[in-house]
Coordinates of C-alpha atoms in Angstrom, one line a residue:
M268 CA 111.3 121.4 123.2
R269 CA 110.1 122.0 119.7
T270 CA 111.2 119.3 117.4
Y271 CA 110.6 119.2 113.6
I272 CA 109.6 115.7 112.6
Y273 CA 107.8 116.2 109.2
H274 CA 109.1 117.6 106.0
I275 CA 108.2 117.7 102.4
I276 CA 110.7 117.6 99.6
A277 CA 109.9 119.8 96.6
V278 CA 111.2 118.8 93.2
V279 CA 111.6 121.5 90.6
L280 CA 111.9 120.3 87.0
F281 CA 113.8 122.7 84.7
V282 CA 113.1 121.9 81.0
T283 CA 115.9 123.5 79.1
L284 CA 115.8 124.0 75.3
G285 CA 119.1 125.2 73.7
I286 CA 119.2 127.1 70.5
T287 CA 121.7 125.7 68.0
S288 CA 122.4 125.2 64.4
C289 CA 124.3 121.9 64.7
I290 CA 121.4 119.5 65.4
E291 CA 121.0 116.7 62.8
P292 CA 118.2 116.9 61.7
P293 CA 117.1 120.3 63.1
L294 CA 113.5 121.0 64.1
H295 CA 112.1 124.0 62.1
L296 CA 109.3 125.7 64.0
P297 CA 106.6 127.5 62.1
G298 CA 107.1 131.3 62.3
Q299 CA 110.5 130.9 63.9
N300 CA 113.8 131.9 62.3
M301 CA 115.8 129.5 64.5
E302 CA 116.4 125.8 65.1
L303 CA 115.4 123.9 68.3
Q304 CA 117.3 121.0 69.7
I305 CA 115.9 118.0 71.6
P306 CA 115.1 119.4 75.1
Q307 CA 116.8 118.5 78.3
V308 CA 115.0 118.2 81.7
E309 CA 116.9 119.1 84.9
T310 CA 115.5 118.3 88.3
D311 CA 116.5 120.1 91.5
L312 CA 115.4 118.5 94.8
E313 CA 114.9 121.0 97.7
V314 CA 113.9 120.1 101.3
I315 CA 111.1 122.2 102.7
W316 CA 110.3 121.8 106.4
D317 CA 106.6 122.7 106.9
V318 CA 105.3 121.0 110.1
D319 CA 106.6 121.1 113.6
V320 CA 105.4 119.3 116.7
D321 CA 105.8 120.5 120.3
F322 CA 106.8 117.5 122.4
Q323 CA 107.1 119.5 125.6
T324 CA 103.5 118.9 126.6
D325 CA 102.6 115.4 125.3
W326 CA 105.9 113.6 124.9
Y327 CA 107.0 112.4 128.4
Y328 CA 109.5 109.7 127.4
G329 CA 112.0 112.1 125.9
W330 CA 114.9 111.2 123.6
D331 CA 118.5 110.7 124.6
L332 CA 121.7 109.6 122.8
K333 CA 121.0 105.9 123.6
D334 CA 117.5 106.2 121.9
D335 CA 119.2 107.8 119.0
S336 CA 121.7 105.0 118.7
I337 CA 119.0 102.4 118.8
W338 CA 116.3 103.9 116.5
G339 CA 118.1 106.8 114.8
S340 CA 116.8 110.4 114.7
I341 CA 113.4 111.0 116.3
G342 CA 112.1 112.5 113.1
Y343 CA 112.5 112.4 109.3
T344 CA 116.0 112.8 107.7
M345 CA 117.1 114.0 104.3
P346 CA 117.7 111.2 101.8
T347 CA 121.0 111.1 100.0
S348 CA 120.1 109.2 96.8
F349 CA 117.1 108.7 94.5
E350 CA 115.6 106.5 91.9
V351 CA 113.9 108.0 88.8
H352 CA 111.6 106.3 86.4
R353 CA 110.6 108.0 83.2
Y354 CA 107.6 107.0 81.1
Y355 CA 107.2 108.4 77.6
K356 CA 103.7 108.6 76.3
G357 CA 104.2 110.4 73.0
D358 CA 101.5 112.8 72.0
D359 CA 98.7 111.1 74.0
P360 CA 98.5 112.1 77.7
Y361 CA 96.2 109.2 78.3
A362 CA 98.5 106.5 76.8
K363 CA 99.5 103.6 78.9
H364 CA 103.1 103.1 79.9
T365 CA 105.0 100.9 77.4
T366 CA 108.5 101.8 78.3
D367 CA 110.3 102.5 81.6
E368 CA 113.7 104.3 81.7
A369 CA 115.2 104.0 85.1
F370 CA 118.0 106.1 86.6
S371 CA 119.8 106.3 89.9
I372 CA 121.1 109.7 91.1
R373 CA 123.4 110.4 94.1
S374 CA 122.6 114.1 94.3
T375 CA 119.6 116.4 94.1
R376 CA 120.1 117.1 90.4
F377 CA 119.0 115.1 87.4
R378 CA 119.5 116.1 83.7
R379 CA 118.6 114.1 80.6
Y380 CA 117.4 114.7 77.1
F381 CA 113.7 114.5 76.6
Q382 CA 111.7 114.0 73.4
F383 CA 108.7 116.2 72.6
G384 CA 105.4 115.0 74.0
Y385 CA 104.1 113.7 77.3
Y386 CA 105.9 112.1 80.2
D387 CA 105.1 110.6 83.6
M388 CA 107.9 110.5 86.1
L389 CA 108.3 108.7 89.4
F390 CA 110.8 109.8 92.0
Y391 CA 111.5 107.9 95.2
S392 CA 114.3 107.9 97.7
D393 CA 116.7 105.0 98.3
I394 CA 117.0 103.4 101.8
D395 CA 119.9 104.5 103.9
S396 CA 120.0 101.9 106.7
K397 CA 122.6 101.8 109.4
D398 CA 123.5 98.1 109.1
G399 CA 123.1 98.0 105.3
T400 CA 120.1 95.7 105.4
Q401 CA 116.6 96.6 104.1
V402 CA 113.2 95.2 104.9
L403 CA 111.4 97.4 102.4
V404 CA 110.4 95.4 99.3
L405 CA 109.4 97.3 96.1
N406 CA 107.3 95.4 93.5
E407 CA 107.6 97.4 90.2
T408 CA 105.3 97.2 87.2
L409 CA 104.9 99.7 84.3
D410 CA 101.8 101.1 85.8
S411 CA 102.7 101.4 89.5
V412 CA 105.2 100.5 92.3
T413 CA 104.0 98.9 95.5
A414 CA 105.9 98.8 98.7
T415 CA 105.7 96.1 101.4
T416 CA 108.0 94.7 104.1
T417 CA 109.3 91.3 105.1
G418 CA 107.6 89.2 107.7
T419 CA 108.8 89.3 111.3
R420 CA 110.6 86.2 112.7
G421 CA 110.5 85.0 116.2
I422 CA 107.0 86.0 117.3
S423 CA 104.4 83.5 118.3
R424 CA 101.6 82.9 115.8
S425 CA 99.2 83.1 118.7
I426 CA 99.4 86.9 118.7
L427 CA 98.1 87.0 115.2
E428 CA 95.1 84.8 116.2
H429 CA 94.7 87.0 119.2
S430 CA 94.5 90.1 117.1
R431 CA 92.0 88.6 114.7
S432 CA 89.5 88.3 117.4
N433 CA 89.6 92.1 117.5
E434 CA 89.1 92.5 113.8
A435 CA 85.7 93.0 112.1
D436 CA 87.2 91.3 109.0
P437 CA 89.5 88.5 110.3
S438 CA 90.3 87.2 106.8
G439 CA 91.9 90.5 106.0
V440 CA 94.8 90.2 108.5
I441 CA 97.8 89.0 106.5
G442 CA 100.5 88.6 109.1
L443 CA 103.2 90.1 111.2
L444 CA 105.4 92.5 109.4
N445 CA 108.6 94.5 110.1
Q446 CA 108.6 98.2 110.2
P447 CA 109.3 99.9 106.8
E448 CA 112.2 102.2 106.5
I449 CA 111.5 105.9 105.9
F450 CA 111.3 106.9 102.2
Y451 CA 109.6 109.5 100.0
S452 CA 108.1 109.7 96.5
A453 CA 106.6 112.0 93.9
Y454 CA 104.7 111.1 90.7
P455 CA 104.2 114.1 88.4
E456 CA 102.1 113.1 85.4
N457 CA 101.5 114.5 81.9
I458 CA 104.7 116.6 81.8
F459 CA 104.4 118.2 78.4
I460 CA 107.5 118.9 76.5
S461 CA 106.3 121.4 73.9
R462 CA 107.6 122.5 70.5
D463 CA 106.2 126.0 71.1
L464 CA 108.8 128.4 72.4
S465 CA 106.1 130.6 74.0
D466 CA 105.7 127.8 76.6
Y467 CA 109.2 128.6 77.9
D468 CA 111.1 131.4 79.6
F469 CA 114.2 132.6 77.9
D470 CA 117.4 132.9 80.0
P471 CA 119.7 135.4 78.3
V472 CA 122.6 134.5 80.5
E473 CA 122.7 130.8 79.5
N474 CA 121.0 131.5 76.2
I475 CA 118.4 128.8 76.8
Y476 CA 114.6 128.5 77.1
I477 CA 113.5 127.1 80.5
K478 CA 110.2 125.4 81.5
H479 CA 109.7 125.3 85.3
I480 CA 107.5 122.4 86.7
E481 CA 107.0 121.9 90.5
T482 CA 106.0 118.8 92.4
K483 CA 106.5 117.4 95.9
L484 CA 108.0 114.3 97.4
R485 CA 105.9 113.2 100.3
P486 CA 106.8 110.7 103.1
L487 CA 105.3 107.3 102.4
V488 CA 106.2 106.0 105.9
Y489 CA 104.9 107.7 109.0
I490 CA 106.4 107.9 112.5
Y491 CA 104.5 107.1 115.7
L492 CA 106.2 107.8 118.9
V493 CA 104.8 105.4 121.5
Q494 CA 104.9 105.8 125.2
F495 CA 103.5 103.7 128.1
I496 CA 103.2 105.6 131.4
L497 CA 103.4 103.2 134.4
Y498 CA 102.1 104.6 137.7
N499 CA 101.2 103.2 141.1
N500 CA 104.1 100.8 140.9
E501 CA 105.6 101.7 144.2
D502 CA 105.5 98.1 145.4
G503 CA 107.6 97.1 142.4
R504 CA 105.1 94.5 141.1
I505 CA 106.2 95.4 137.5
K506 CA 110.0 94.7 137.4
G507 CA 110.7 95.6 133.8
I508 CA 110.1 94.8 130.1
N509 CA 111.6 92.7 127.4
G510 CA 111.1 95.3 124.7
N511 CA 108.4 93.5 122.7
A512 CA 105.5 95.5 121.3
A513 CA 103.2 95.5 118.3
L514 CA 100.5 97.7 116.7
S515 CA 97.6 96.0 114.9
S516 CA 95.5 97.0 111.9
M517 CA 98.1 99.0 110.1
A518 CA 98.4 99.0 106.3
S519 CA 100.5 96.1 105.0
S520 CA 101.5 98.1 101.8
T521 CA 101.5 101.4 100.1
N522 CA 101.4 102.6 96.5
V523 CA 104.6 104.4 95.8
N524 CA 103.0 106.4 92.9
T525 CA 100.0 107.8 94.8
G526 CA 100.9 107.3 98.5
H527 CA 97.5 105.6 99.0
T528 CA 97.9 102.8 101.6
G529 CA 96.8 99.2 101.0
Y530 CA 93.4 97.7 102.1
K531 CA 94.7 94.7 104.0
P532 CA 95.8 95.2 107.7
A533 CA 98.8 93.7 109.4
L534 CA 100.5 93.7 112.8
I535 CA 103.6 95.8 112.9
Y536 CA 106.3 94.7 115.4
F537 CA 108.6 97.2 117.2
N538 CA 110.9 97.5 120.2
T539 CA 110.6 99.5 123.3
R540 CA 112.9 100.7 126.1
L541 CA 112.2 101.4 129.8
K542 CA 113.1 104.6 131.7
K543 CA 112.6 104.3 135.5
N544 CA 111.8 107.0 138.0
Q545 CA 110.6 109.7 135.7
E546 CA 108.3 112.5 136.7
V547 CA 105.0 113.0 134.9
N548 CA 102.6 115.7 136.1
G549 CA 104.3 115.7 139.4
Q550 CA 104.0 112.0 139.9
K551 CA 106.8 109.4 139.9
C552 CA 106.4 107.0 137.0
D553 CA 108.2 104.5 134.9
I554 CA 107.9 105.2 131.1
I555 CA 108.2 102.7 128.3
G556 CA 108.9 104.3 124.9
G557 CA 109.7 103.5 121.3
K558 CA 109.6 104.7 117.8
L559 CA 107.3 103.0 115.3
T560 CA 107.4 103.5 111.5
T561 CA 104.5 102.3 109.5
F562 CA 102.8 102.8 106.1
G563 CA 99.9 104.2 108.1
L564 CA 96.2 103.2 108.4
C565 CA 94.5 101.0 105.8
D566 CA 93.0 102.5 102.7
N567 CA 94.1 106.0 103.5
E568 CA 95.2 109.0 101.4
P569 CA 98.9 110.2 101.6
F570 CA 100.3 112.8 103.9
T571 CA 98.8 116.3 103.5
R572 CA 99.3 117.9 106.9
S573 CA 100.2 117.0 110.4
G574 CA 97.3 115.8 112.5
A575 CA 95.0 114.9 109.6
L576 CA 92.0 112.8 110.5
Y577 CA 91.6 109.3 109.1
A578 CA 89.5 109.4 105.9
G579 CA 89.7 105.8 104.7
S580 CA 87.0 103.1 104.4
R581 CA 88.4 100.8 107.1
S582 CA 87.4 102.6 110.2
N583 CA 85.8 99.4 111.5
L584 CA 89.3 98.0 112.2
R585 CA 90.5 98.5 115.7
N586 CA 94.1 99.5 116.5
Y587 CA 95.5 97.7 119.5
L588 CA 98.9 98.2 121.1
Y589 CA 100.3 94.9 122.4
Y590 CA 103.2 95.1 125.0
D591 CA 105.0 92.8 127.4
L592 CA 105.5 93.5 131.1
I593 CA 107.7 91.5 133.4
W594 CA 106.4 90.9 136.9
K595 CA 108.5 90.8 140.0
D596 CA 108.3 87.0 140.1
G597 CA 109.9 86.9 136.6
Q598 CA 106.7 86.0 134.8
V599 CA 105.9 87.8 131.5
K600 CA 102.5 88.7 130.3
T601 CA 101.3 90.4 127.1
Y602 CA 98.7 93.2 127.5
E603 CA 96.7 95.1 125.0
F604 CA 95.3 98.7 124.8
D605 CA 92.9 100.2 122.3
V606 CA 94.5 103.2 120.6
T607 CA 92.1 103.4 117.6
D608 CA 90.9 106.9 118.4
Q609 CA 94.5 108.2 118.8
C610 CA 95.5 106.6 115.5
H611 CA 92.4 108.0 113.6
A612 CA 93.1 111.5 115.1
Q613 CA 96.7 111.3 113.9
A614 CA 96.4 109.5 110.6
H615 CA 99.9 110.4 109.4
G616 CA 101.9 109.9 112.5
G617 CA 102.1 111.4 116.0
I618 CA 102.3 110.4 119.6
L619 CA 100.4 107.4 121.0
T620 CA 100.1 107.4 124.8
V621 CA 99.0 104.5 127.1
W622 CA 98.4 105.2 130.8
I623 CA 98.9 102.0 132.9
D624 CA 97.7 101.8 136.5
C625 CA 99.9 99.0 137.8
S626 CA 97.8 98.5 140.9
K627 CA 94.9 97.4 138.6
L628 CA 96.8 95.1 136.2
T629 CA 95.7 91.4 136.0
P630 CA 98.8 89.3 136.9
P631 CA 99.9 86.3 134.9
D632 CA 98.2 83.0 135.7
P633 CA 100.1 80.9 138.2
L634 CA 102.9 78.7 136.9
P635 CA 103.2 76.3 135.1
S636 CA 100.1 77.2 133.1
G637 CA 100.8 81.0 133.1
T638 CA 99.6 83.1 130.2
G639 CA 103.1 84.1 129.3
S640 CA 104.2 86.4 126.5
L641 CA 102.7 86.2 123.0
F642 CA 106.1 87.3 121.7
V643 CA 107.9 84.0 121.8
P644 CA 109.4 82.0 119.0
T645 CA 107.6 78.9 117.8
V646 CA 109.3 75.9 116.3
E647 CA 108.6 76.9 112.8
D648 CA 110.3 80.3 113.4
Y649 CA 113.7 78.8 113.8
D650 CA 116.1 78.5 110.9
E651 CA 117.9 75.2 110.4
V652 CA 121.7 75.8 110.7
F653 CA 124.4 73.3 109.9
W654 CA 127.8 73.8 111.5
E655 CA 130.8 72.2 109.8
I656 CA 133.5 71.3 112.3
E657 CA 136.9 70.4 110.9
I658 CA 138.7 67.9 113.0

């Protein structure tokens, strides 16, 4: 099965300059026997699929209709609406942003009048969530936009302390975060709207001069498909799962303009599902699987190609997968597995695989002092709710 999971969206900017004699006041160009109106810029967004991943060899969990109903498509999907920010810098390409014109578009085309001079433009896609909620938070300034997510509720604070013991820089861990939704951005800078007609191509059909500028929207959130292969469980010592899992030392934010991820690490929580009696390499196994979306590794450059190696400065951080297993006596225990090498080898998403020999697992401590799950609510995680009962 060959499944396409990565794509890049190309944005083509068409700068159209119409010839007219009705502009007030007209712009008279030296050496030209014509008058030039204020130009328009038209954007056309085109999806280009450029990377494919073969799951037949490495992806044992599979993907069925129930997985699709829980997590959505296994890969990236085409956005349906976009936000556009336009920053005019006059005649100085190095000028700081002093104004921000924002637009929302519901199609792949954008047309507005532009003044002559330099522009920076920021494009990013809106979030299309199934339930209408959004955990992605955008903090906008004139210079840049930063994306973060909300904190996760209902997970014990002890897992955060547990993960800090595995960090070289414990003070850097900022908390437990939700998975960000998939979105994309592009930030073309120093777009020059010239007064010189020689900078444009003339279209005799529409009787306009056109300037073509190309840029690309890149994914800012990466997909990791996570699978836990449970073997040697013939005695049924592992009865099942409760769906809890988390990945440590992932970036807690990303810069929407550049796609460069933040320096501070965080734990990212995600859910899993168990499929029993699967066959892996001729052996009967149970497989736990899930889809994890994340900003990626800390202090890393944006997506360039599938399978890119980690090139950031925080290679000292270790990436641990935490997951819950339910034993046959009903006790739950959280285990961890180091996937740092797998994450570094797939810095912009891929498949993370954990092989679990159930015969060698350390069982939970005897009740009532059992180790238990780290994924349990603490008192401060509960919201206070008042019910008004009319009698």
